[in-house]
C-alpha cells in the first residue's frame, strides 16, 4: 500500500521469509515500510493509489530504504496511534496492529538500518510498545573496533535500570569450506553449516563449548563431478531424459560414456549370452551370470562400510547399464535395440535370468519366453521409451534401497512411497530423484563430516519425512539437531560466519535484549543500495588469517503507556 506518496507498506505474513528474522524472532505478521518508487506508467498519483501493486519495485531491483529522519517520524506516528491515552486524536477503540519495521538508509551517525516498533499487550489492552534500533558498521578486520563484553553488559544495565543480566551465545560455521575430498575444497552451490547456541558467554568471539546445542543445516545441490556417486547422478539424468522423452518424443541424453553405438553394445551383449547358452546348455542361472557390480563401486571404502553392495545384476539391469553408458542417440536406435532383444527371446537364442518381482514389460516378456510363448509387442509410439524407462527405474530403485538399507527385511520402510509402482512412470521417476538427493546428502555427510550410522539414521528420517510431503527441491535446507562435539574439529580452529551475544534482563513481556553481532555477509539486504563504498572491501577470503566482519548492534527499549 502507498502512504503519503513516499512510503510503501508491505504486509509480510508468518508464511513468508521475514527480512528481519536475524534481529527479531517474532512469529507473527509484520508491516515493512520502505521508500516507494515512482511509477513511470502512471499519469498521476491518484492512479497510483488505485493500484498498489504498480508501486512495487521491479523484479531484482531490491528494496529502497527511507531516510532515518523519515523513519523516526513514522515510528512516532505508529506509537501515537497505538497509545490508548491519546484520546484527543478521536481514534475510537485502539486495536493492536502488527509490529512495524522500517528500512533505513544508515545516513545518521549511528548508521541505523532498521527501526522497529512492537505493541505490548495485556490481554486485549495495549500497555506499551517495544522500540528497536538496528545499526551496522564495517566490514572490518580491525578487532579494536569490536565491543568489550563487560562494557556491553554495563551499558545494558544502565539503559534498562537492571542489576542482573544473562548472556546467550550463537555462532554459525561453514563446514563445507573446512572439509575436503582428496584435499580439494568443495566449491558449489551446496552449503553445509552448523548453528551453535549456548548459555553464559564469557568473552567476545569465544569458541562455543562442546556441550552446546547445535543444528546442522544442509543445502546440497546434486551433480558435483567429485562426488563418489556422480556416476549414479549421470544415470539419473538419463532416466530424467527418458521421462521428458515420454512427453516430447525426443530423448535429450547426456554425453555417452562409450564410443560404440547402442546397437553394437546390445549385439555384443546378446552374442555373449548366446555363447554362454551354447557352452553350458544352461543359461540364466545366477551362478552363470557375469558378475557386474552396481554403481556402489563409485563409493569409496568409507561409504562401502555403511552402504552395502548389491549383488549380481539381472539381464534387464545389465541392459540398462549398457544403454545408459551409451545414452541412446535416437528413437530409431532404441527400436532397433529392442527388436534385436525380442527376436532373440522369441527364437530361444537366449534364456536370461531376471530378478523375482521385476515389474517392467521386458521382465514379463522374458518370463513368458521361458514357456515358449510371448505376447506381441508393437515397438511404436512411446512404447520403446517406456520399456527402457521401466528397466531403468527397476534397477535404480534397487540401487537406492541397497544404498540406504542393505537389508531385505527393511525394504518395507520404503515400500509405501519411494519404490511404489502404483503411480505413473513420471511420478516414480520424481520419487527416485528424491532418493538420489537424499543419497547425495548422506554421502556428503560421510565423506566430508565422517558421519557414522547413528548420525545418518535420524538425518535419513528427516529427509524421508520431508520428501513424502513435498516435491523435489534441491535448494531446501535440511536441519539435523546434533552434538557440537560431533563437528568440533571443523569449527574449533576456524572463523565463524556469524557470531553474536544476546544480553537480556527482565522476564516475560518486560524482557529487553541487547544484541551484538559480527557477520561475514551484510546483515541487511538494503545496505548495498546506497552504500557501495562501504562494501567495496568486503571480499572474504576463507583461508585468510583475519576475517572481514560487519558489526551489528540491536537495541531494544520499552515505553509503557500509563
Coordinates of C-alpha atoms in Angstrom, one line a residue:
X1 CA 0.0 0.0 0.0
X2 CA 1.0 3.6 -0.5
X3 CA 1.2 6.0 2.4
X4 CA 1.6 9.8 2.0
X5 CA 3.0 9.2 -1.6
X6 CA 6.6 8.4 -0.5
X7 CA 6.2 5.3 1.7
X8 CA 5.4 1.8 0.6
X9 CA 3.8 -0.5 3.2
X10 CA 4.2 -4.3 2.8
X11 CA 2.4 -6.8 4.9
X12 CA 4.6 -9.9 5.5
X13 CA 2.7 -12.8 7.0
X14 CA 4.2 -15.6 9.0
X15 CA 4.3 -17.9 6.0
X16 CA 6.8 -15.7 4.2
X17 CA 10.5 -15.2 4.8
X18 CA 10.9 -12.3 7.2
X19 CA 13.5 -9.6 6.2
X20 CA 14.3 -9.0 9.9
X21 CA 14.5 -12.6 11.1
X22 CA 18.1 -12.1 12.1
X23 CA 17.2 -9.4 14.6
X24 CA 13.7 -10.3 15.8
X25 CA 12.3 -13.7 16.5
X26 CA 8.6 -12.9 16.5
X27 CA 6.4 -15.4 14.7
X28 CA 3.6 -13.0 13.7
X29 CA 2.9 -11.0 10.6
X30 CA 4.6 -7.6 10.4
X31 CA 4.5 -4.3 8.5
X32 CA 7.6 -3.5 6.5
X33 CA 7.9 0.2 5.4
X34 CA 10.3 1.3 2.7
X35 CA 10.6 4.1 0.1
X36 CA 8.0 4.0 -2.7
X37 CA 9.4 4.0 -6.2
X38 CA 7.8 6.4 -8.8
X39 CA 5.5 4.6 -11.1
X40 CA 6.6 5.6 -14.6
X41 CA 3.4 4.1 -16.2
X42 CA 1.0 6.2 -14.1
X43 CA -0.1 9.6 -15.3
X44 CA -1.0 10.8 -11.8
X45 CA -0.5 9.9 -8.1
X46 CA -4.3 9.2 -7.9
X47 CA -3.9 6.4 -10.5
X48 CA -1.0 5.0 -8.4
X49 CA -3.2 4.9 -5.3
X50 CA -5.8 2.8 -7.1
X51 CA -3.3 0.1 -7.9
X52 CA -0.8 -0.5 -5.1
X53 CA 0.9 -3.4 -6.9
X54 CA 2.2 -1.0 -9.6
X55 CA 4.2 0.7 -6.9
X56 CA 6.2 -2.4 -6.0
X57 CA 9.8 -2.3 -7.1
X58 CA 10.6 -4.0 -10.4
X59 CA 12.0 -7.5 -10.3
X60 CA 15.6 -7.8 -8.9
X61 CA 15.7 -4.0 -8.2
X62 CA 15.8 -4.6 -4.4
X63 CA 14.1 -2.6 -1.7
X64 CA 14.8 1.1 -1.2
X65 CA 15.2 2.4 2.4
X66 CA 13.8 5.6 3.8
X67 CA 15.9 8.3 5.5
X68 CA 16.4 7.8 9.2
X69 CA 14.6 11.1 9.9
X70 CA 11.6 10.0 7.9
X71 CA 11.6 6.6 9.6
X72 CA 11.6 8.2 13.1
X73 CA 8.6 10.3 12.1
X74 CA 6.7 7.2 11.1
X75 CA 7.7 5.3 14.3
X76 CA 6.4 8.3 16.3
X77 CA 3.2 8.3 14.4
X78 CA 2.8 4.5 14.9
X79 CA 3.5 4.8 18.6
X80 CA 1.0 7.6 19.0
X81 CA -1.9 5.8 17.3
X82 CA -1.2 2.7 19.4
X83 CA -1.4 4.7 22.6
X84 CA -4.9 4.3 24.1
X85 CA -4.3 7.5 26.1
X86 CA -4.3 9.7 23.0
X87 CA -8.0 10.5 23.4
X88 CA -7.7 13.8 21.6
X89 CA -7.0 12.0 18.3
X90 CA -10.5 10.6 18.4
X91 CA -9.4 7.3 17.0
X92 CA -12.1 5.3 18.7
X93 CA -11.2 1.9 20.1
X94 CA -7.4 1.3 19.7
X95 CA -6.7 -2.1 18.1
X96 CA -3.2 -3.6 18.4
X97 CA -1.5 -3.5 15.0
X98 CA 1.2 -6.0 13.8
X99 CA 4.8 -4.9 14.6
X100 CA 6.2 -2.2 12.3
X101 CA 9.7 -2.4 10.8
X102 CA 11.1 0.4 8.7
X103 CA 14.1 0.1 6.3
X104 CA 16.6 3.0 6.9
X105 CA 19.4 4.3 4.8
X106 CA 22.1 4.4 7.5
X107 CA 22.6 8.2 7.0
X108 CA 22.7 9.0 10.7
X109 CA 26.0 8.9 12.7
X110 CA 25.0 5.5 14.2
X111 CA 24.4 4.0 10.8
X112 CA 20.8 2.9 11.5
X113 CA 19.4 0.4 9.0
X114 CA 16.2 -0.7 10.7
X115 CA 13.8 0.9 13.2
X116 CA 11.1 -1.3 14.7
X117 CA 8.0 -0.9 17.0
X118 CA 6.1 -3.8 18.6
X119 CA 2.9 -3.1 20.7
X120 CA 2.9 -4.7 24.1
X121 CA -0.4 -6.2 25.3
X122 CA -2.0 -7.5 28.4
X123 CA -5.0 -9.4 27.2
X124 CA -6.7 -7.1 24.7
X125 CA -5.3 -4.0 26.2
X126 CA -2.2 -2.2 24.7
X127 CA 0.1 -1.4 27.7
X128 CA 3.2 -0.1 25.9
X129 CA 5.5 -0.5 23.0
X130 CA 8.9 -2.1 22.3
X131 CA 11.2 0.1 20.2
X132 CA 14.1 -1.4 18.3
X133 CA 17.1 0.1 16.5
X134 CA 19.5 -1.9 14.3
X135 CA 22.8 -0.3 13.5
X136 CA 25.6 -1.7 11.4
X137 CA 29.3 -0.8 10.6
X138 CA 32.0 -2.4 8.6
X139 CA 33.3 -4.6 7.1
X140 CA 36.5 -4.5 9.0
X141 CA 39.2 -6.9 10.3
X142 CA 40.2 -4.5 13.0
X143 CA 39.3 -6.2 16.2
X144 CA 39.9 -3.0 18.2
X145 CA 36.5 -2.0 16.7
X146 CA 34.9 -4.9 18.5
X147 CA 33.0 -4.3 21.7
X148 CA 34.0 -5.4 25.1
X149 CA 31.5 -7.8 26.6
X150 CA 31.7 -6.3 30.1
X151 CA 31.1 -2.8 28.7
X152 CA 28.1 -4.1 26.7
X153 CA 26.6 -5.6 29.8
X154 CA 27.2 -2.4 31.8
X155 CA 25.6 -0.3 29.0
X156 CA 22.5 -2.6 29.1
X157 CA 22.2 -2.3 32.9
X158 CA 22.4 1.5 32.8
X159 CA 19.9 1.8 29.9
X160 CA 17.3 -0.6 31.4
X161 CA 18.0 0.0 35.1
X162 CA 18.7 -3.6 35.7
X163 CA 21.1 -5.2 38.2
X164 CA 21.2 -8.7 36.7
X165 CA 21.7 -9.7 33.1
X166 CA 22.0 -13.1 31.3
X167 CA 24.0 -13.8 28.2
X168 CA 23.4 -16.3 25.4
X169 CA 25.8 -17.0 22.5
X170 CA 25.2 -18.0 18.9
X171 CA 27.7 -18.9 16.2
X172 CA 27.4 -20.2 12.7
X173 CA 30.3 -22.0 10.9
X174 CA 30.5 -23.2 7.3
X175 CA 31.6 -26.8 7.4
X176 CA 31.8 -27.4 3.7
X177 CA 34.8 -25.0 3.5
X178 CA 36.6 -26.8 6.2
X179 CA 36.1 -30.2 4.7
X180 CA 37.7 -31.6 1.5
X181 CA 37.7 -34.6 -0.8
X182 CA 41.3 -35.5 -1.6
X183 CA 42.5 -32.1 -0.3
X184 CA 40.3 -30.3 -2.8
X185 CA 37.9 -27.8 -1.2
X186 CA 34.4 -28.4 -2.5
X187 CA 33.1 -25.3 -4.3
X188 CA 29.5 -25.4 -5.5
X189 CA 26.1 -24.0 -4.8
X190 CA 25.9 -26.5 -1.9
X191 CA 26.3 -25.4 1.7
X192 CA 26.7 -27.3 4.9
X193 CA 26.9 -25.1 8.0
X194 CA 26.3 -25.6 11.7
X195 CA 24.4 -23.3 14.1
X196 CA 25.6 -23.5 17.7
X197 CA 23.8 -21.9 20.7
X198 CA 24.9 -21.8 24.3
X199 CA 24.3 -20.1 27.6
X200 CA 26.7 -17.8 29.5
X201 CA 29.1 -16.0 27.3
X202 CA 32.5 -15.0 28.8
X203 CA 34.1 -13.0 26.0
X204 CA 33.5 -11.7 22.5
X205 CA 34.1 -14.3 19.7
X206 CA 34.6 -17.1 22.2
X207 CA 34.6 -20.6 20.7
X208 CA 31.3 -22.4 21.7
X209 CA 31.7 -25.0 24.4
X210 CA 31.4 -28.7 23.5
X211 CA 28.2 -29.1 25.5
X212 CA 26.4 -26.5 23.3
X213 CA 23.2 -27.3 21.3
X214 CA 23.9 -27.5 17.6
X215 CA 21.9 -27.7 14.4
X216 CA 23.3 -28.9 11.1
X217 CA 22.0 -27.1 8.1
X218 CA 22.4 -28.9 4.8
X219 CA 21.6 -27.5 1.4
X220 CA 23.1 -29.7 -1.2
X221 CA 22.8 -29.5 -5.0
X222 CA 23.5 -32.9 -6.7
X223 CA 25.8 -33.3 -9.6
X224 CA 29.3 -32.4 -8.2
X225 CA 31.7 -34.4 -10.5
X226 CA 33.9 -35.2 -7.5
X227 CA 31.1 -36.9 -5.6
X228 CA 31.5 -40.6 -5.1
X229 CA 28.0 -41.1 -6.5
X230 CA 28.4 -38.9 -9.6
X231 CA 28.0 -41.8 -12.0
X232 CA 24.7 -42.6 -10.3
X233 CA 23.8 -39.0 -10.8
X234 CA 24.5 -39.3 -14.6
X235 CA 22.3 -42.4 -14.6
X236 CA 19.5 -40.4 -13.0
X237 CA 19.9 -37.7 -15.7
X238 CA 19.4 -40.3 -18.4
X239 CA 16.3 -41.5 -16.6
X240 CA 15.0 -37.9 -16.5
X241 CA 15.8 -37.5 -20.2
X242 CA 13.7 -40.6 -20.9
X243 CA 10.9 -39.2 -18.8
X244 CA 11.0 -36.0 -20.8
X245 CA 11.0 -38.1 -24.0
X246 CA 7.6 -39.6 -23.0
X247 CA 6.2 -36.0 -23.4
X248 CA 8.2 -34.8 -26.4
X249 CA 9.2 -38.0 -28.2
X250 CA 12.8 -36.7 -28.2
X251 CA 15.5 -38.1 -26.0
X252 CA 18.0 -35.4 -24.9
X253 CA 20.7 -37.6 -23.4
X254 CA 23.9 -36.7 -21.6
X255 CA 27.3 -37.3 -23.3
X256 CA 27.9 -41.0 -23.9
X257 CA 30.5 -42.9 -21.9
X258 CA 31.2 -45.5 -24.6
X259 CA 32.4 -44.9 -28.2
X260 CA 30.3 -47.8 -29.6
X261 CA 26.8 -47.3 -30.7
X262 CA 23.9 -48.7 -28.5
X263 CA 23.1 -51.2 -31.2
X264 CA 26.6 -52.5 -31.3
X265 CA 26.7 -52.8 -27.5
X266 CA 23.4 -54.7 -27.5
X267 CA 24.6 -57.0 -30.3
X268 CA 27.7 -57.9 -28.3
X269 CA 25.7 -58.4 -25.2
X270 CA 23.3 -60.8 -26.9
X271 CA 26.2 -62.7 -28.6
X272 CA 27.8 -63.2 -25.3
X273 CA 24.6 -64.6 -23.8
X274 CA 24.3 -67.0 -26.8
X275 CA 27.8 -68.2 -26.3
X276 CA 27.1 -69.0 -22.7
X277 CA 23.9 -70.8 -23.6
X278 CA 25.7 -72.9 -26.3
X279 CA 28.7 -73.6 -23.9
X280 CA 26.9 -74.6 -20.8
X281 CA 23.4 -75.7 -22.1
X282 CA 22.0 -73.8 -19.1
X283 CA 21.7 -70.1 -19.0
X284 CA 20.1 -67.7 -16.8
X285 CA 21.3 -69.2 -13.6
X286 CA 22.7 -66.8 -11.1
X287 CA 26.0 -68.6 -11.0
X288 CA 26.4 -68.4 -14.7
X289 CA 25.9 -64.7 -15.0
X290 CA 28.8 -62.3 -15.4
X291 CA 29.2 -60.6 -12.1
X292 CA 28.7 -56.9 -12.6
X293 CA 28.8 -54.7 -9.5
X294 CA 26.3 -52.0 -9.2
X295 CA 27.3 -48.3 -9.0
X296 CA 28.4 -48.6 -5.4
X297 CA 31.8 -49.2 -6.9
X298 CA 32.0 -45.5 -7.2
X299 CA 31.8 -45.1 -3.5
X300 CA 35.0 -45.3 -1.5
X301 CA 35.7 -47.8 1.3
X302 CA 34.3 -45.5 3.9
X303 CA 30.9 -45.4 2.3
X304 CA 31.0 -49.1 1.5
X305 CA 31.3 -49.7 5.2
X306 CA 27.9 -48.1 5.6
X307 CA 26.1 -48.7 2.3
X308 CA 26.4 -52.4 1.4
X309 CA 26.8 -53.5 -2.2
X310 CA 24.1 -55.0 -4.4
X311 CA 24.8 -58.5 -5.8
X312 CA 24.7 -59.6 -9.5
X313 CA 22.6 -57.7 -11.9
X314 CA 20.0 -59.5 -13.9
X315 CA 19.6 -59.3 -17.7
X316 CA 17.4 -56.2 -17.7
X317 CA 19.7 -54.3 -15.3
X318 CA 22.8 -55.2 -17.3
X319 CA 21.0 -54.0 -20.4
X320 CA 20.2 -50.7 -18.7
X321 CA 23.8 -50.3 -17.7
X322 CA 24.9 -50.7 -21.3
X323 CA 22.2 -48.4 -22.7
X324 CA 22.8 -45.7 -20.2
X325 CA 26.6 -45.8 -20.8
X326 CA 26.0 -45.2 -24.5
X327 CA 22.9 -43.0 -23.9
X328 CA 20.8 -44.0 -26.9
X329 CA 21.4 -41.4 -29.6
X330 CA 18.0 -41.7 -31.4
X331 CA 14.5 -43.1 -31.1
X332 CA 15.1 -45.3 -34.1
X333 CA 18.2 -46.8 -32.5
X334 CA 16.1 -47.6 -29.4
X335 CA 13.6 -49.5 -31.6
X336 CA 16.5 -51.5 -33.3
X337 CA 17.9 -52.5 -29.9
X338 CA 14.6 -53.8 -28.5
X339 CA 13.8 -55.5 -31.8
X340 CA 17.1 -57.5 -31.6
X341 CA 16.3 -58.5 -28.0
X342 CA 12.7 -59.6 -28.6
X343 CA 13.7 -61.6 -31.7
X344 CA 16.4 -63.4 -29.7
X345 CA 13.9 -64.2 -27.0
X346 CA 11.3 -65.4 -29.5
X347 CA 13.8 -67.7 -31.2
X348 CA 15.0 -69.1 -27.8
X349 CA 18.6 -67.9 -28.6
X350 CA 18.9 -66.5 -25.1
X351 CA 17.3 -67.5 -21.8
X352 CA 18.3 -64.7 -19.5
X353 CA 17.9 -64.6 -15.8
X354 CA 15.8 -61.9 -14.1
X355 CA 15.1 -60.9 -10.5
X356 CA 11.9 -62.1 -9.0
X357 CA 9.4 -59.3 -8.7
X358 CA 10.7 -57.2 -11.5
X359 CA 7.7 -55.2 -12.8
X360 CA 8.9 -54.0 -16.2
X361 CA 7.4 -55.1 -19.5
X362 CA 10.7 -56.6 -20.7
X363 CA 10.9 -58.7 -17.5
X364 CA 7.4 -60.0 -18.1
X365 CA 8.3 -60.9 -21.7
X366 CA 11.4 -62.7 -20.5
X367 CA 9.3 -64.7 -18.1
X368 CA 6.9 -65.6 -20.9
X369 CA 9.8 -66.7 -23.1
X370 CA 10.6 -69.4 -20.5
X371 CA 7.4 -71.1 -21.5
X372 CA 7.9 -70.6 -25.2
X373 CA 5.1 -68.1 -25.7
X374 CA 5.4 -64.3 -25.8
X375 CA 2.7 -61.7 -26.3
X376 CA 3.2 -59.5 -29.3
X377 CA 4.6 -56.0 -28.6
X378 CA 4.4 -53.2 -31.1
X379 CA 7.5 -51.1 -30.8
X380 CA 5.8 -47.9 -31.9
X381 CA 4.9 -44.6 -30.2
X382 CA 6.3 -44.2 -26.7
X383 CA 6.5 -48.0 -26.0
X384 CA 10.2 -48.3 -26.6
X385 CA 10.9 -45.3 -24.3
X386 CA 8.6 -46.7 -21.7
X387 CA 10.3 -50.1 -21.8
X388 CA 13.8 -48.6 -21.3
X389 CA 12.4 -46.3 -18.6
X390 CA 10.9 -49.2 -16.7
X391 CA 14.0 -51.3 -16.6
X392 CA 16.0 -48.2 -15.5
X393 CA 13.5 -47.5 -12.7
X394 CA 13.7 -51.1 -11.5
X395 CA 17.4 -51.1 -11.4
X396 CA 17.8 -47.7 -9.8
X397 CA 15.2 -48.4 -7.1
X398 CA 17.2 -51.5 -6.1
X399 CA 20.4 -49.4 -6.0
X400 CA 18.9 -46.8 -3.7
X401 CA 17.3 -49.3 -1.4
X402 CA 20.6 -51.1 -1.3
X403 CA 22.4 -47.8 -0.5
X404 CA 20.1 -46.8 2.2
X405 CA 19.2 -50.1 3.8
X406 CA 21.2 -53.1 2.6
X407 CA 18.9 -55.5 4.4
X408 CA 15.9 -57.1 2.5
X409 CA 13.6 -57.1 5.6
X410 CA 13.9 -53.3 5.8
X411 CA 12.6 -52.7 2.3
X412 CA 9.1 -52.3 3.8
X413 CA 10.2 -48.9 5.1
X414 CA 10.4 -47.7 1.5
X415 CA 7.6 -49.7 0.0
X416 CA 4.8 -47.3 0.9
X417 CA 6.1 -44.4 -1.1
X418 CA 9.6 -44.2 -2.6
X419 CA 9.5 -47.5 -4.5
X420 CA 5.8 -47.8 -5.1
X421 CA 4.7 -48.9 -8.6
X422 CA 1.0 -47.8 -8.0
X423 CA 1.7 -44.3 -9.5
X424 CA 2.6 -43.4 -13.1
X425 CA 6.1 -43.6 -14.5
X426 CA 6.8 -39.9 -14.3
X427 CA 5.9 -39.8 -10.6
X428 CA 8.0 -42.9 -10.0
X429 CA 11.0 -41.1 -11.6
X430 CA 10.4 -38.0 -9.4
X431 CA 10.4 -40.2 -6.3
X432 CA 13.7 -41.8 -7.5
X433 CA 15.0 -38.2 -7.9
X434 CA 14.1 -37.6 -4.3
X435 CA 16.0 -40.7 -3.2
X436 CA 19.1 -39.5 -5.1
X437 CA 19.0 -36.1 -3.4
X438 CA 18.8 -37.9 -0.1
X439 CA 21.7 -40.1 -1.1
X440 CA 23.9 -37.2 -2.1
X441 CA 23.2 -35.6 1.3
X442 CA 24.2 -38.8 3.2
X443 CA 27.3 -39.4 1.1
X444 CA 28.4 -35.8 1.7
X445 CA 28.0 -36.2 5.4
X446 CA 30.0 -39.4 5.3
X447 CA 32.8 -38.1 3.1
X448 CA 33.1 -34.5 4.4
X449 CA 32.0 -34.9 8.0
X450 CA 32.8 -38.5 8.7
X451 CA 29.3 -39.3 10.0
X452 CA 28.6 -42.8 11.3
X453 CA 25.3 -44.7 11.1
X454 CA 23.9 -43.4 14.3
X455 CA 24.1 -39.8 12.9
X456 CA 22.9 -40.8 9.4
X457 CA 19.8 -42.6 10.5
X458 CA 18.0 -39.6 12.0
X459 CA 19.0 -37.4 9.0
X460 CA 17.6 -40.0 6.7
X461 CA 14.3 -40.0 8.6
X462 CA 14.2 -36.2 8.4
X463 CA 14.8 -36.3 4.6
X464 CA 12.2 -39.0 4.1
X465 CA 9.6 -37.2 6.0
X466 CA 10.1 -34.0 4.0
X467 CA 10.1 -35.8 0.7
X468 CA 7.0 -37.8 1.4
X469 CA 5.2 -34.4 1.7
X470 CA 7.0 -32.1 -0.8
X471 CA 8.2 -32.1 -4.4
X472 CA 11.9 -32.2 -5.3
X473 CA 13.7 -29.1 -4.0
X474 CA 17.5 -29.3 -4.4
X475 CA 17.8 -25.9 -2.6
X476 CA 15.9 -27.0 0.5
X477 CA 17.8 -26.7 3.8
X478 CA 17.6 -29.9 5.9
X479 CA 18.1 -29.4 9.6
X480 CA 19.5 -32.0 11.9
X481 CA 20.0 -31.5 15.7
X482 CA 23.4 -32.8 16.7
X483 CA 26.0 -32.5 19.4
X484 CA 28.5 -29.7 18.8
X485 CA 31.3 -32.2 19.7
X486 CA 30.4 -34.2 16.6
X487 CA 31.8 -31.4 14.4
X488 CA 34.2 -29.8 16.7
X489 CA 37.3 -30.3 14.6
X490 CA 35.6 -28.4 11.7
X491 CA 34.9 -25.2 13.7
X492 CA 37.3 -25.0 16.7
X493 CA 40.1 -23.6 14.7
X494 CA 38.0 -21.7 12.2
X495 CA 36.4 -18.3 12.0
X496 CA 32.7 -18.2 12.3
X497 CA 30.5 -16.8 9.6
X498 CA 28.2 -15.3 12.2
X499 CA 28.9 -14.8 15.9
X500 CA 26.6 -13.0 18.3
X501 CA 25.8 -12.5 22.0
X502 CA 22.4 -11.6 23.4
X503 CA 22.3 -9.7 26.7
X504 CA 18.9 -9.9 28.4
X505 CA 17.2 -8.6 31.5
X506 CA 13.6 -8.8 32.8
X507 CA 11.1 -11.6 32.3
X508 CA 8.1 -12.2 30.1
X509 CA 6.7 -9.1 28.4
X510 CA 9.2 -7.0 30.4
X511 CA 12.2 -8.7 28.9
X512 CA 14.6 -6.5 27.0
X513 CA 17.6 -7.5 25.0
X514 CA 20.7 -6.1 23.5
X515 CA 22.4 -8.0 20.7
X516 CA 26.0 -7.6 19.4
X517 CA 26.8 -9.5 16.3
X518 CA 29.6 -9.9 13.7
X519 CA 28.9 -11.5 10.3
X520 CA 30.9 -12.0 7.1
X521 CA 28.0 -11.1 4.9
X522 CA 26.0 -7.8 5.1
X523 CA 23.3 -8.4 7.7
X524 CA 20.9 -6.0 5.9
X525 CA 19.9 -6.6 2.3
X526 CA 19.3 -2.9 1.5
X527 CA 22.8 -1.9 2.7
X528 CA 24.1 -2.3 -0.8
X529 CA 21.6 0.0 -2.4
X530 CA 23.3 3.3 -1.5
X531 CA 26.4 2.2 0.3
X532 CA 28.7 0.6 -2.3
X533 CA 31.7 2.5 -0.9
X534 CA 31.1 0.9 2.5
X535 CA 31.0 -2.6 1.0
X536 CA 33.8 -2.2 -1.6
X537 CA 36.4 -4.0 0.5
X538 CA 34.1 -6.7 1.8
X539 CA 35.6 -9.6 -0.1
X540 CA 36.2 -12.5 2.3
X541 CA 39.0 -15.0 1.8
X542 CA 38.1 -18.2 3.6
X543 CA 41.7 -19.0 4.2
X544 CA 42.7 -15.5 5.3
X545 CA 44.2 -15.1 8.8
X546 CA 41.9 -12.2 9.6
X547 CA 38.2 -12.4 8.6
X548 CA 36.4 -9.2 7.5
X549 CA 33.3 -8.7 9.6
X550 CA 30.2 -6.4 9.6
X551 CA 29.4 -5.3 13.2
X552 CA 25.7 -5.1 14.0
X553 CA 24.1 -3.9 17.2
X554 CA 20.4 -4.3 18.1
X555 CA 19.0 -2.3 21.0
X556 CA 15.6 -2.5 22.5
X557 CA 13.8 0.0 24.7
X558 CA 10.3 -0.1 26.3
X559 CA 7.7 2.7 26.5
X560 CA 4.9 2.0 28.9
X561 CA 1.5 3.7 28.4
X562 CA 0.1 4.9 31.7

